[in-house]
PDB file of C-alpha atoms in Angstrom:
ATOM      1  CA  MET A   1      82.803 108.685  91.688  1.00  0.00           C
ATOM      2  CA  HIS A   2      83.290 112.202  90.739  1.00  0.00           C
ATOM      3  CA  ASP A   3      84.092 112.822  87.163  1.00  0.00           C
ATOM      4  CA  HIS A   4      87.258 115.040  87.816  1.00  0.00           C
ATOM      5  CA  PRO A   5      90.276 112.834  88.663  1.00  0.00           C
ATOM      6  CA  LEU A   6      91.562 115.372  91.404  1.00  0.00           C
ATOM      7  CA  ILE A   7      88.248 115.218  93.421  1.00  0.00           C
ATOM      8  CA  ARG A   8      88.149 111.422  92.738  1.00  0.00           C
ATOM      9  CA  LYS A   9      91.581 111.220  94.101  1.00  0.00           C
ATOM     10  CA  LEU A  10      91.028 113.266  97.185  1.00  0.00           C
ATOM     11  CA  GLU A  11      87.792 111.497  98.137  1.00  0.00           C
ATOM     12  CA  SER A  12      89.155 107.869  97.497  1.00  0.00           C
ATOM     13  CA  GLN A  13      91.458 108.803 100.367  1.00  0.00           C
ATOM     14  CA  GLY A  14      88.529 109.161 102.911  1.00  0.00           C
ATOM     15  CA  LEU A  15      87.634 112.945 102.975  1.00  0.00           C
ATOM     16  CA  ARG A  16      84.514 113.984 101.592  1.00  0.00           C
ATOM     17  CA  LEU A  17      84.420 117.385 100.175  1.00  0.00           C
ATOM     18  CA  THR A  18      81.466 119.560  99.983  1.00  0.00           C
ATOM     19  CA  ASP A  19      80.116 121.099  96.847  1.00  0.00           C
ATOM     20  CA  GLU A  20      81.938 124.459  97.437  1.00  0.00           C
ATOM     21  CA  GLU A  21      85.311 122.945  98.232  1.00  0.00           C
ATOM     22  CA  GLN A  22      85.075 120.767  95.123  1.00  0.00           C
ATOM     23  CA  SER A  23      84.278 124.116  93.313  1.00  0.00           C
ATOM     24  CA  ALA A  24      86.990 125.878  94.859  1.00  0.00           C
ATOM     25  CA  LEU A  25      89.523 123.243  93.725  1.00  0.00           C
ATOM     26  CA  LEU A  26      88.308 123.035  90.245  1.00  0.00           C
ATOM     27  CA  ALA A  27      88.080 126.806  89.852  1.00  0.00           C
ATOM     28  CA  MET A  28      91.954 126.894  90.079  1.00  0.00           C
ATOM     29  CA  PRO A  29      93.194 127.746  86.693  1.00  0.00           C
ATOM     30  CA  MET A  30      94.949 124.833  85.259  1.00  0.00           C
ATOM     31  CA  GLN A  31      97.098 124.825  82.050  1.00  0.00           C
ATOM     32  CA  VAL A  32      96.562 121.498  80.482  1.00  0.00           C
ATOM     33  CA  GLU A  33      99.263 120.095  78.407  1.00  0.00           C
ATOM     34  CA  SER A  34      99.801 116.783  76.487  1.00  0.00           C
ATOM     35  CA  LEU A  35     103.181 115.108  76.993  1.00  0.00           C
ATOM     36  CA  ARG A  36     105.070 112.391  75.145  1.00  0.00           C
ATOM     37  CA  ALA A  37     106.208 109.250  76.780  1.00  0.00           C
ATOM     38  CA  ASP A  38     109.652 109.405  78.766  1.00  0.00           C
ATOM     39  CA  GLN A  39     109.577 113.149  78.891  1.00  0.00           C
ATOM     40  CA  ASP A  40     110.889 114.957  81.982  1.00  0.00           C
ATOM     41  CA  ILE A  41     108.159 117.234  83.762  1.00  0.00           C
ATOM     42  CA  VAL A  42     110.413 118.668  86.473  1.00  0.00           C
ATOM     43  CA  ARG A  43     113.819 117.887  87.601  1.00  0.00           C
ATOM     44  CA  GLU A  44     115.765 117.712  90.795  1.00  0.00           C
ATOM     45  CA  GLY A  45     117.089 121.310  91.628  1.00  0.00           C
ATOM     46  CA  ASP A  46     114.314 123.085  89.740  1.00  0.00           C
ATOM     47  CA  ARG A  47     112.547 125.974  91.594  1.00  0.00           C
ATOM     48  CA  PRO A  48     108.951 125.418  90.256  1.00  0.00           C
ATOM     49  CA  THR A  49     106.209 127.875  90.498  1.00  0.00           C
ATOM     50  CA  ARG A  50     103.615 125.320  89.865  1.00  0.00           C
ATOM     51  CA  SER A  51     102.681 121.722  90.596  1.00  0.00           C
ATOM     52  CA  CYS A  52     101.605 119.162  88.148  1.00  0.00           C
ATOM     53  CA  LEU A  53      98.124 117.352  88.512  1.00  0.00           C
ATOM     54  CA  ILE A  54      98.023 113.920  86.236  1.00  0.00           C
ATOM     55  CA  LEU A  55      94.900 113.802  84.065  1.00  0.00           C
ATOM     56  CA  GLU A  56      95.567 110.770  81.874  1.00  0.00           C
ATOM     57  CA  GLY A  57      98.578 108.490  81.732  1.00  0.00           C
ATOM     58  CA  TYR A  58     101.504 107.386  83.967  1.00  0.00           C
ATOM     59  CA  ALA A  59     104.457 109.140  85.557  1.00  0.00           C
ATOM     60  CA  ALA A  60     107.496 108.040  87.809  1.00  0.00           C
ATOM     61  CA  MET A  61     109.449 109.968  90.576  1.00  0.00           C
ATOM     62  CA  TYR A  62     112.863 109.413  90.456  1.00  0.00           C
ATOM     63  CA  LYS A  63     116.456 110.223  91.339  1.00  0.00           C
ATOM     64  CA  VAL A  64     119.672 109.312  89.607  1.00  0.00           C
ATOM     65  CA  THR A  65     122.973 108.789  91.494  1.00  0.00           C
ATOM     66  CA  PRO A  66     126.527 110.480  90.292  1.00  0.00           C
ATOM     67  CA  THR A  67     127.321 107.139  88.237  1.00  0.00           C
ATOM     68  CA  GLY A  68     123.724 107.270  86.288  1.00  0.00           C
ATOM     69  CA  LYS A  69     121.902 104.714  88.048  1.00  0.00           C
ATOM     70  CA  ARG A  70     118.294 105.485  88.455  1.00  0.00           C
ATOM     71  CA  GLN A  71     116.027 104.732  91.286  1.00  0.00           C
ATOM     72  CA  ILE A  72     112.336 105.252  90.808  1.00  0.00           C
ATOM     73  CA  VAL A  73     110.615 106.114  94.057  1.00  0.00           C
ATOM     74  CA  ALA A  74     107.012 106.150  93.176  1.00  0.00           C
ATOM     75  CA  PHE A  75     104.767 105.467  90.234  1.00  0.00           C
ATOM     76  CA  HIS A  76     102.014 108.107  89.699  1.00  0.00           C
ATOM     77  CA  LEU A  77      98.675 107.924  87.911  1.00  0.00           C
ATOM     78  CA  ALA A  78      95.613 110.031  87.286  1.00  0.00           C
ATOM     79  CA  GLY A  79      94.553 112.280  90.125  1.00  0.00           C
ATOM     80  CA  ASP A  80      98.287 112.354  91.636  1.00  0.00           C
ATOM     81  CA  ILE A  81      99.697 115.702  92.041  1.00  0.00           C
ATOM     82  CA  PRO A  82     103.354 114.041  92.495  1.00  0.00           C
ATOM     83  CA  ASP A  83     105.173 117.370  93.133  1.00  0.00           C
ATOM     84  CA  LEU A  84     102.648 118.972  95.403  1.00  0.00           C
ATOM     85  CA  GLN A  85     105.756 119.287  97.712  1.00  0.00           C
ATOM     86  CA  SER A  86     107.064 122.104  95.665  1.00  0.00           C
ATOM     87  CA  SER A  87     104.040 124.413  96.682  1.00  0.00           C
ATOM     88  CA  GLN A  88     105.743 124.573 100.105  1.00  0.00           C
ATOM     89  CA  LEU A  89     109.352 123.426  99.553  1.00  0.00           C
ATOM     90  CA  GLU A  90     111.483 125.926  97.260  1.00  0.00           C
ATOM     91  CA  VAL A  91     113.839 123.564  95.605  1.00  0.00           C
ATOM     92  CA  LEU A  92     112.594 120.038  94.185  1.00  0.00           C
ATOM     93  CA  ASP A  93     114.784 117.127  95.702  1.00  0.00           C
ATOM     94  CA  THR A  94     113.483 114.850  92.999  1.00  0.00           C
ATOM     95  CA  SER A  95     112.745 114.372  89.248  1.00  0.00           C
ATOM     96  CA  LEU A  96     109.394 113.436  87.661  1.00  0.00           C
ATOM     97  CA  GLY A  97     108.890 112.084  84.255  1.00  0.00           C
ATOM     98  CA  THR A  98     106.236 110.712  82.093  1.00  0.00           C
ATOM     99  CA  LEU A  99     106.282 106.870  81.641  1.00  0.00           C
ATOM    100  CA  THR A 100     103.671 107.003  78.970  1.00  0.00           C
ATOM    101  CA  ALA A 101     102.080 109.809  76.841  1.00  0.00           C
ATOM    102  CA  ALA A 102     100.178 112.031  79.476  1.00  0.00           C
ATOM    103  CA  LYS A 103      97.813 114.726  79.902  1.00  0.00           C
ATOM    104  CA  VAL A 104      98.650 116.925  82.877  1.00  0.00           C
ATOM    105  CA  ALA A 105      97.378 120.085  84.343  1.00  0.00           C
ATOM    106  CA  PHE A 106      99.828 122.621  85.673  1.00  0.00           C
ATOM    107  CA  ILE A 107      98.441 124.558  88.887  1.00  0.00           C
ATOM    108  CA  ARG A 108     100.211 127.624  90.090  1.00  0.00           C
ATOM    109  CA  HIS A 109     101.269 127.458  93.737  1.00  0.00           C
ATOM    110  CA  GLU A 110      99.599 130.593  94.471  1.00  0.00           C
ATOM    111  CA  ALA A 111      96.407 129.177  93.394  1.00  0.00           C
ATOM    112  CA  ILE A 112      96.781 126.071  95.583  1.00  0.00           C
ATOM    113  CA  ASN A 113      97.940 127.953  98.563  1.00  0.00           C
ATOM    114  CA  GLU A 114      95.089 130.481  98.171  1.00  0.00           C
ATOM    115  CA  VAL A 115      92.477 127.665  98.026  1.00  0.00           C
ATOM    116  CA  CYS A 116      93.879 125.932 101.052  1.00  0.00           C
ATOM    117  CA  GLU A 117      93.869 129.300 102.908  1.00  0.00           C
ATOM    118  CA  ARG A 118      90.043 129.840 102.058  1.00  0.00           C
ATOM    119  CA  HIS A 119      89.039 126.176 102.570  1.00  0.00           C
ATOM    120  CA  TYR A 120      90.766 124.331 105.563  1.00  0.00           C
ATOM    121  CA  ARG A 121      89.235 121.131 104.537  1.00  0.00           C
ATOM    122  CA  VAL A 122      90.842 121.170 101.085  1.00  0.00           C
ATOM    123  CA  ALA A 123      94.302 121.682 102.784  1.00  0.00           C
ATOM    124  CA  ARG A 124      93.658 118.847 104.924  1.00  0.00           C
ATOM    125  CA  ALA A 125      92.806 116.516 102.066  1.00  0.00           C
ATOM    126  CA  LEU A 126      95.907 117.826 100.213  1.00  0.00           C
ATOM    127  CA  TRP A 127      97.972 117.200 103.417  1.00  0.00           C
ATOM    128  CA  ARG A 128      96.560 113.744 103.530  1.00  0.00           C
ATOM    129  CA  GLN A 129      97.594 113.178 100.000  1.00  0.00           C
ATOM    130  CA  THR A 130     101.250 114.064 100.795  1.00  0.00           C
ATOM    131  CA  LEU A 131     101.046 111.859 103.871  1.00  0.00           C
ATOM    132  CA  ILE A 132      99.655 108.895 102.075  1.00  0.00           C
ATOM    133  CA  ASP A 133     102.676 109.428  99.513  1.00  0.00           C
ATOM    134  CA  ALA A 134     105.001 109.160 102.258  1.00  0.00           C
ATOM    135  CA  ALA A 135     103.413 105.935 103.585  1.00  0.00           C
ATOM    136  CA  ILE A 136     103.913 104.692 100.125  1.00  0.00           C
ATOM    137  CA  PHE A 137     107.544 105.649 100.260  1.00  0.00           C
ATOM    138  CA  ARG A 138     107.971 103.854 103.710  1.00  0.00           C
ATOM    139  CA  GLU A 139     106.508 100.759 102.178  1.00  0.00           C
ATOM    140  CA  TRP A 140     108.882 101.075  99.167  1.00  0.00           C
ATOM    141  CA  VAL A 141     111.764 101.237 101.414  1.00  0.00           C
ATOM    142  CA  VAL A 142     111.072  97.699 102.781  1.00  0.00           C
ATOM    143  CA  ASN A 143     110.441  96.633  99.209  1.00  0.00           C
ATOM    144  CA  VAL A 144     114.004  97.664  98.187  1.00  0.00           C
ATOM    145  CA  GLY A 145     115.790  96.817 101.395  1.00  0.00           C
ATOM    146  CA  ARG A 146     114.039  93.868 102.933  1.00  0.00           C
ATOM    147  CA  ARG A 147     111.909  92.136 100.266  1.00  0.00           C
ATOM    148  CA  GLU A 148     113.260  89.452  97.929  1.00  0.00           C
ATOM    149  CA  ALA A 149     112.723  90.465  94.400  1.00  0.00           C
ATOM    150  CA  LEU A 150     109.538  87.943  93.889  1.00  0.00           C
ATOM    151  CA  ASN A 151     107.988  89.343  96.970  1.00  0.00           C
ATOM    152  CA  ALA A 152     108.802  93.182  96.115  1.00  0.00           C
ATOM    153  CA  LEU A 153     107.406  92.787  92.584  1.00  0.00           C
ATOM    154  CA  ALA A 154     104.084  91.194  93.731  1.00  0.00           C
ATOM    155  CA  HIS A 155     103.891  93.977  96.312  1.00  0.00           C
ATOM    156  CA  VAL A 156     104.378  96.705  93.747  1.00  0.00           C
ATOM    157  CA  MET A 157     101.750  94.932  91.542  1.00  0.00           C
ATOM    158  CA  CYS A 158      99.307  94.777  94.208  1.00  0.00           C
ATOM    159  CA  GLU A 159      99.844  98.376  95.087  1.00  0.00           C
ATOM    160  CA  PHE A 160      99.313  99.423  91.508  1.00  0.00           C
ATOM    161  CA  VAL A 161      96.280  97.581  91.062  1.00  0.00           C
ATOM    162  CA  VAL A 162      94.529  98.786  94.261  1.00  0.00           C
ATOM    163  CA  ARG A 163      95.551 102.409  93.701  1.00  0.00           C
ATOM    164  CA  MET A 164      94.003 101.925  89.791  1.00  0.00           C
ATOM    165  CA  ARG A 165      90.998 100.454  91.360  1.00  0.00           C
ATOM    166  CA  ALA A 166      90.310 103.280  93.778  1.00  0.00           C
ATOM    167  CA  MET A 167      90.492 105.640  90.739  1.00  0.00           C
ATOM    168  CA  GLY A 168      88.004 103.576  88.611  1.00  0.00           C
ATOM    169  CA  LEU A 169      90.814 102.700  86.245  1.00  0.00           C
ATOM    170  CA  ALA A 170      90.841  98.906  86.683  1.00  0.00           C
ATOM    171  CA  GLU A 171      88.166  96.363  85.756  1.00  0.00           C
ATOM    172  CA  ASP A 172      87.948  93.454  88.294  1.00  0.00           C
ATOM    173  CA  HIS A 173      91.508  92.380  88.505  1.00  0.00           C
ATOM    174  CA  GLN A 174      92.725  93.774  85.250  1.00  0.00           C
ATOM    175  CA  CYS A 175      94.414  97.258  84.430  1.00  0.00           C
ATOM    176  CA  ASP A 176      97.117  98.828  82.451  1.00  0.00           C
ATOM    177  CA  LEU A 177     100.725  98.242  83.537  1.00  0.00           C
ATOM    178  CA  PRO A 178     102.612 100.847  81.708  1.00  0.00           C
ATOM    179  CA  MET A 179     106.039 100.239  83.111  1.00  0.00           C
ATOM    180  CA  THR A 180     108.747  98.319  81.165  1.00  0.00           C
ATOM    181  CA  GLN A 181     110.575  95.718  82.883  1.00  0.00           C
ATOM    182  CA  ALA A 182     113.731  98.065  82.944  1.00  0.00           C
ATOM    183  CA  GLU A 183     111.546 100.678  84.924  1.00  0.00           C
ATOM    184  CA  LEU A 184     110.223  97.965  87.207  1.00  0.00           C
ATOM    185  CA  GLY A 185     113.675  97.284  87.887  1.00  0.00           C
ATOM    186  CA  ASP A 186     114.636 100.928  88.340  1.00  0.00           C
ATOM    187  CA  ALA A 187     111.835 100.726  90.938  1.00  0.00           C
ATOM    188  CA  LEU A 188     112.906  97.778  92.822  1.00  0.00           C
ATOM    189  CA  GLY A 189     116.797  98.230  92.554  1.00  0.00           C
ATOM    190  CA  ILE A 190     117.302  95.260  90.589  1.00  0.00           C
ATOM    191  CA  SER A 191     118.186  94.566  86.962  1.00  0.00           C
ATOM    192  CA  THR A 192     116.066  94.204  83.856  1.00  0.00           C
ATOM    193  CA  VAL A 193     116.712  90.443  83.730  1.00  0.00           C
ATOM    194  CA  HIS A 194     116.164  89.987  87.200  1.00  0.00           C
ATOM    195  CA  VAL A 195     112.720  91.571  86.745  1.00  0.00           C
ATOM    196  CA  ASN A 196     112.162  89.263  83.750  1.00  0.00           C
ATOM    197  CA  ARG A 197     112.935  86.131  85.633  1.00  0.00           C
ATOM    198  CA  THR A 198     110.970  87.139  88.457  1.00  0.00           C
ATOM    199  CA  LEU A 199     107.897  87.806  86.213  1.00  0.00           C
ATOM    200  CA  MET A 200     108.213  84.474  84.645  1.00  0.00           C
ATOM    201  CA  GLU A 201     108.019  83.016  88.227  1.00  0.00           C
ATOM    202  CA  LEU A 202     104.878  84.896  88.876  1.00  0.00           C
ATOM    203  CA  ARG A 203     103.541  83.556  85.750  1.00  0.00           C
ATOM    204  CA  ALA A 204     104.473  80.380  86.158  1.00  0.00           C
ATOM    205  CA  ALA A 205     102.981  80.059  89.586  1.00  0.00           C
ATOM    206  CA  GLY A 206      99.612  81.311  87.876  1.00  0.00           C
ATOM    207  CA  LEU A 207      99.426  84.305  89.774  1.00  0.00           C
ATOM    208  CA  LEU A 208      99.038  86.882  86.762  1.00  0.00           C
ATOM    209  CA  ARG A 209      99.088  87.281  83.075  1.00  0.00           C
ATOM    210  CA  LEU A 210     100.817  90.089  81.133  1.00  0.00           C
ATOM    211  CA  THR A 211      99.627  91.100  77.702  1.00  0.00           C
ATOM    212  CA  GLY A 212     101.702  93.868  76.155  1.00  0.00           C
ATOM    213  CA  ALA A 213     100.970  96.719  78.756  1.00  0.00           C
ATOM    214  CA  ARG A 214      97.900  95.051  80.313  1.00  0.00           C
ATOM    215  CA  LEU A 215      97.922  93.197  83.467  1.00  0.00           C
ATOM    216  CA  THR A 216      95.525  90.457  84.519  1.00  0.00           C
ATOM    217  CA  VAL A 217      95.863  89.060  87.962  1.00  0.00           C
ATOM    218  CA  LEU A 218      94.619  85.600  87.845  1.00  0.00           C
ATOM    219  CA  ASP A 219      95.119  84.610  91.743  1.00  0.00           C
ATOM    220  CA  TRP A 220      94.563  87.785  94.055  1.00  0.00           C
ATOM    221  CA  ASP A 221      94.678  86.221  97.431  1.00  0.00           C
ATOM    222  CA  ARG A 222      98.135  84.620  96.600  1.00  0.00           C
ATOM    223  CA  LEU A 223      99.432  87.585  94.778  1.00  0.00           C
ATOM    224  CA  ARG A 224      98.873  89.462  98.038  1.00  0.00           C
ATOM    225  CA  GLU A 225     100.294  86.649 100.161  1.00  0.00           C
ATOM    226  CA  VAL A 226     103.440  86.652  98.059  1.00  0.00           C
ATOM    227  CA  GLY A 227     103.704  90.438  97.963  1.00  0.00           C
ATOM    228  CA  GLU A 228     103.216  90.550 101.894  1.00  0.00           C
ATOM    229  CA  PHE A 229     100.669  93.222 100.857  1.00  0.00           C
ATOM    230  CA  ASP A 230      98.523  94.881 103.267  1.00  0.00           C
ATOM    231  CA  PRO A 231      96.736  97.898 101.829  1.00  0.00           C
ATOM    232  CA  THR A 232      96.278  99.740 105.124  1.00  0.00           C
ATOM    233  CA  TYR A 233      99.165 102.142 104.325  1.00  0.00           C
ATOM    234  CA  LEU A 234      97.061 103.461 101.288  1.00  0.00           C
ATOM    235  CA  HIS A 235      94.549 104.716 103.728  1.00  0.00           C
ATOM    236  CA  LEU A 236      91.578 104.305 101.052  1.00  0.00           C
ATOM    237  CA  ASP A 237      88.144 105.189 101.734  1.00  0.00           C
ATOM    238  CA  ASN A 238      86.824 101.968 100.135  1.00  0.00           C
ATOM    239  CA  LYS A 239      88.429  99.131 102.104  1.00  0.00           C
ATOM    240  CA  GLN A 240      86.209  96.851  99.967  1.00  0.00           C
ATOM    241  CA  ALA A 241      88.094  97.725  96.774  1.00  0.00           C
ATOM    242  CA  ALA A 242      91.352  97.167  98.436  1.00  0.00           C
ATOM    243  CA  ALA A 243      90.782  94.193 100.035  1.00  0.00           C
ATOM    244  CA  SER A 244      88.865  92.109  97.134  1.00  0.00           C
TER     245      SER A 244
ATOM    246  CA  VAL B   1     118.940  96.078  69.733  1.00  0.00           C
ATOM    247  CA  THR B   2     119.289  92.121  70.162  1.00  0.00           C
ATOM    248  CA  ARG B   3     117.104  89.885  72.426  1.00  0.00           C
ATOM    249  CA  TYR B   4     119.202  87.780  74.507  1.00  0.00           C
ATOM    250  CA  PHE B   5     118.093  84.832  76.666  1.00  0.00           C
ATOM    251  CA  PHE B   6     119.707  84.136  80.086  1.00  0.00           C
ATOM    252  CA  ASP B   7     119.197  80.747  81.146  1.00  0.00           C
ATOM    253  CA  LEU B   8     120.023  79.551  84.580  1.00  0.00           C
ATOM    254  CA  ARG B   9     121.386  76.488  86.192  1.00  0.00           C
ATOM    255  CA  ASP B  10     120.941  75.868  89.859  1.00  0.00           C
ATOM    256  CA  GLY B  11     122.629  72.407  90.743  1.00  0.00           C
ATOM    257  CA  ASP B  12     120.553  69.965  88.678  1.00  0.00           C
ATOM    258  CA  GLU B  13     117.613  72.337  87.924  1.00  0.00           C
ATOM    259  CA  PHE B  14     117.711  73.979  84.552  1.00  0.00           C
ATOM    260  CA  SER B  15     115.536  77.024  84.196  1.00  0.00           C
ATOM    261  CA  PRO B  16     115.456  78.349  80.691  1.00  0.00           C
ATOM    262  CA  ASP B  17     114.663  81.746  79.653  1.00  0.00           C
ATOM    263  CA  ASP B  18     111.682  81.356  77.123  1.00  0.00           C
ATOM    264  CA  GLU B  19     111.163  85.333  76.775  1.00  0.00           C
ATOM    265  CA  GLY B  20     114.475  87.076  76.610  1.00  0.00           C
ATOM    266  CA  THR B  21     115.374  90.633  77.142  1.00  0.00           C
ATOM    267  CA  GLU B  22     115.902  93.103  74.365  1.00  0.00           C
ATOM    268  CA  LEU B  23     119.451  94.703  75.004  1.00  0.00           C
ATOM    269  CA  ASP B  24     121.412  97.259  73.198  1.00  0.00           C
ATOM    270  CA  GLY B  25     124.410  94.977  72.193  1.00  0.00           C
ATOM    271  CA  VAL B  26     126.876  92.390  73.867  1.00  0.00           C
ATOM    272  CA  GLU B  27     128.332  95.339  76.485  1.00  0.00           C
ATOM    273  CA  ALA B  28     124.805  95.691  77.585  1.00  0.00           C
ATOM    274  CA  ALA B  29     124.267  91.957  77.922  1.00  0.00           C
ATOM    275  CA  ARG B  30     127.630  91.739  80.000  1.00  0.00           C
ATOM    276  CA  ALA B  31     126.365  94.458  82.212  1.00  0.00           C
ATOM    277  CA  GLU B  32     123.220  92.623  82.739  1.00  0.00           C
ATOM    278  CA  MET B  33     124.917  89.215  83.512  1.00  0.00           C
ATOM    279  CA  ILE B  34     126.995  91.144  86.151  1.00  0.00           C
ATOM    280  CA  ALA B  35     124.197  92.725  87.849  1.00  0.00           C
ATOM    281  CA  ALA B  36     121.505  89.951  87.552  1.00  0.00           C
ATOM    282  CA  PHE B  37     123.310  86.938  87.918  1.00  0.00           C
ATOM    283  CA  PRO B  38     124.755  87.488  91.480  1.00  0.00           C
ATOM    284  CA  ALA B  39     121.630  88.805  92.504  1.00  0.00           C
ATOM    285  CA  ILE B  40     119.413  85.783  91.486  1.00  0.00           C
ATOM    286  CA  ALA B  41     122.173  83.624  93.001  1.00  0.00           C
ATOM    287  CA  ALA B  42     122.193  85.475  96.200  1.00  0.00           C
ATOM    288  CA  GLN B  43     118.403  85.060  96.334  1.00  0.00           C
ATOM    289  CA  ARG B  44     118.465  81.480  95.801  1.00  0.00           C
ATOM    290  CA  ILE B  45     121.250  81.025  98.384  1.00  0.00           C
ATOM    291  CA  ARG B  46     118.958  82.705 101.143  1.00  0.00           C
ATOM    292  CA  ASP B  47     116.141  80.670  99.941  1.00  0.00           C
ATOM    293  CA  ASN B  48     117.688  77.294  99.854  1.00  0.00           C
ATOM    294  CA  GLY B  49     120.618  77.139 102.310  1.00  0.00           C
ATOM    295  CA  SER B  50     124.120  75.972 102.262  1.00  0.00           C
ATOM    296  CA  ARG B  51     125.289  74.467  99.214  1.00  0.00           C
ATOM    297  CA  ALA B  52     124.784  75.754  95.594  1.00  0.00           C
ATOM    298  CA  GLU B  53     126.418  75.749  92.193  1.00  0.00           C
ATOM    299  CA  PHE B  54     125.025  78.229  89.665  1.00  0.00           C
ATOM    300  CA  GLU B  55     125.589  78.951  85.954  1.00  0.00           C
ATOM    301  CA  MET B  56     124.221  81.527  83.842  1.00  0.00           C
ATOM    302  CA  THR B  57     124.386  81.446  80.023  1.00  0.00           C
ATOM    303  CA  ALA B  58     123.349  84.222  77.730  1.00  0.00           C
ATOM    304  CA  ARG B  59     122.358  83.274  74.271  1.00  0.00           C
ATOM    305  CA  ASP B  60     121.498  85.395  71.165  1.00  0.00           C
ATOM    306  CA  GLU B  61     118.457  85.192  69.043  1.00  0.00           C
ATOM    307  CA  ALA B  62     120.139  82.616  66.841  1.00  0.00           C
ATOM    308  CA  GLY B  63     120.792  80.568  69.742  1.00  0.00           C
ATOM    309  CA  ASN B  64     124.526  81.085  69.832  1.00  0.00           C
ATOM    310  CA  GLU B  65     126.077  81.308  73.299  1.00  0.00           C
ATOM    311  CA  VAL B  66     127.829  84.494  73.959  1.00  0.00           C
ATOM    312  CA  MET B  67     128.828  84.310  77.470  1.00  0.00           C
ATOM    313  CA  ARG B  68     128.667  82.375  80.678  1.00  0.00           C
ATOM    314  CA  ALA B  69     129.247  82.878  84.094  1.00  0.00           C
ATOM    315  CA  SER B  70     129.403  80.720  87.266  1.00  0.00           C
ATOM    316  CA  ARG B  71     129.258  80.836  90.855  1.00  0.00           C
ATOM    317  CA  SER B  72     129.306  78.589  93.811  1.00  0.00           C
ATOM    318  CA  PHE B  73     128.446  78.932  97.640  1.00  0.00           C
ATOM    319  CA  ILE B  74     129.384  76.317  99.902  1.00  0.00           C
ATOM    320  CA  LEU B  75     128.918  76.688 103.645  1.00  0.00           C
ATOM    321  CA  THR B  76     130.866  74.282 105.778  1.00  0.00           C
ATOM    322  CA  GLN B  77     130.169  74.288 109.527  1.00  0.00           C
ATOM    323  CA  VAL B  78     133.391  73.371 111.536  1.00  0.00           C
TER     324      VAL B  78
END
């Protein structure tokens, strides 16, 4: 696995980059900043001139209804560029905020576009990343619209573990679970108490254990079954990591 | 911030909330009751069929019951 989260992420999605392509990506000027937990990075309606690469920590993409209800549409971790879309679309149609303290690198759109113009396969790799983000959104529409809370919560857990594993951030079936129950509720469109009760069910069934912000999956096969989870939509290079 | 416990009764089955949820006062507990209880009941109706009686109570940390809600679903085929 490559040291840099961006390269690791792009390669985990199945496109090997040459040394020259990797160097071109890493030569982009990056302004690294440390952010607190629960801090907005960009907001809906902004016209950013740069995108944000997560180096450490966790973030969520979200929208808020006029009555103040929040829907989280994606969780993000190291290697992700959640607002890469703003390099092509002028106005942001979503907000992005940290869930935990995070280290992020801001990359100017000009720099991204320039690398893409010089290196067609880098453009493909970034395109691939946004397509896979879209595949994740499709899966989440099913979660919010058609899966019962128990299945949807199990699905979100499975997805998170697999994405963490692909980035080398999980040990066996153990990883950070940085979201609060309220945030999980905002991701699934259910209330905090409903999340709480659903987690109790998953625990009582012996599928997982939660210790603080740490998740241990005790029965991966059954968690996958309950979550109706098929990792194909994540299009990961390492099918083994996704399946086992 | 107070920790509230939301116990559920589904017919004869009682499932206590051992863990609780930290909420910002009784109004927040009321909002949670309104959001969570009908959703949990609806899910159980979909899972278990045509006749169900539910009750949810909220307790505070001292064990005092602070509110209660009930709901029934009875489907009769004619």
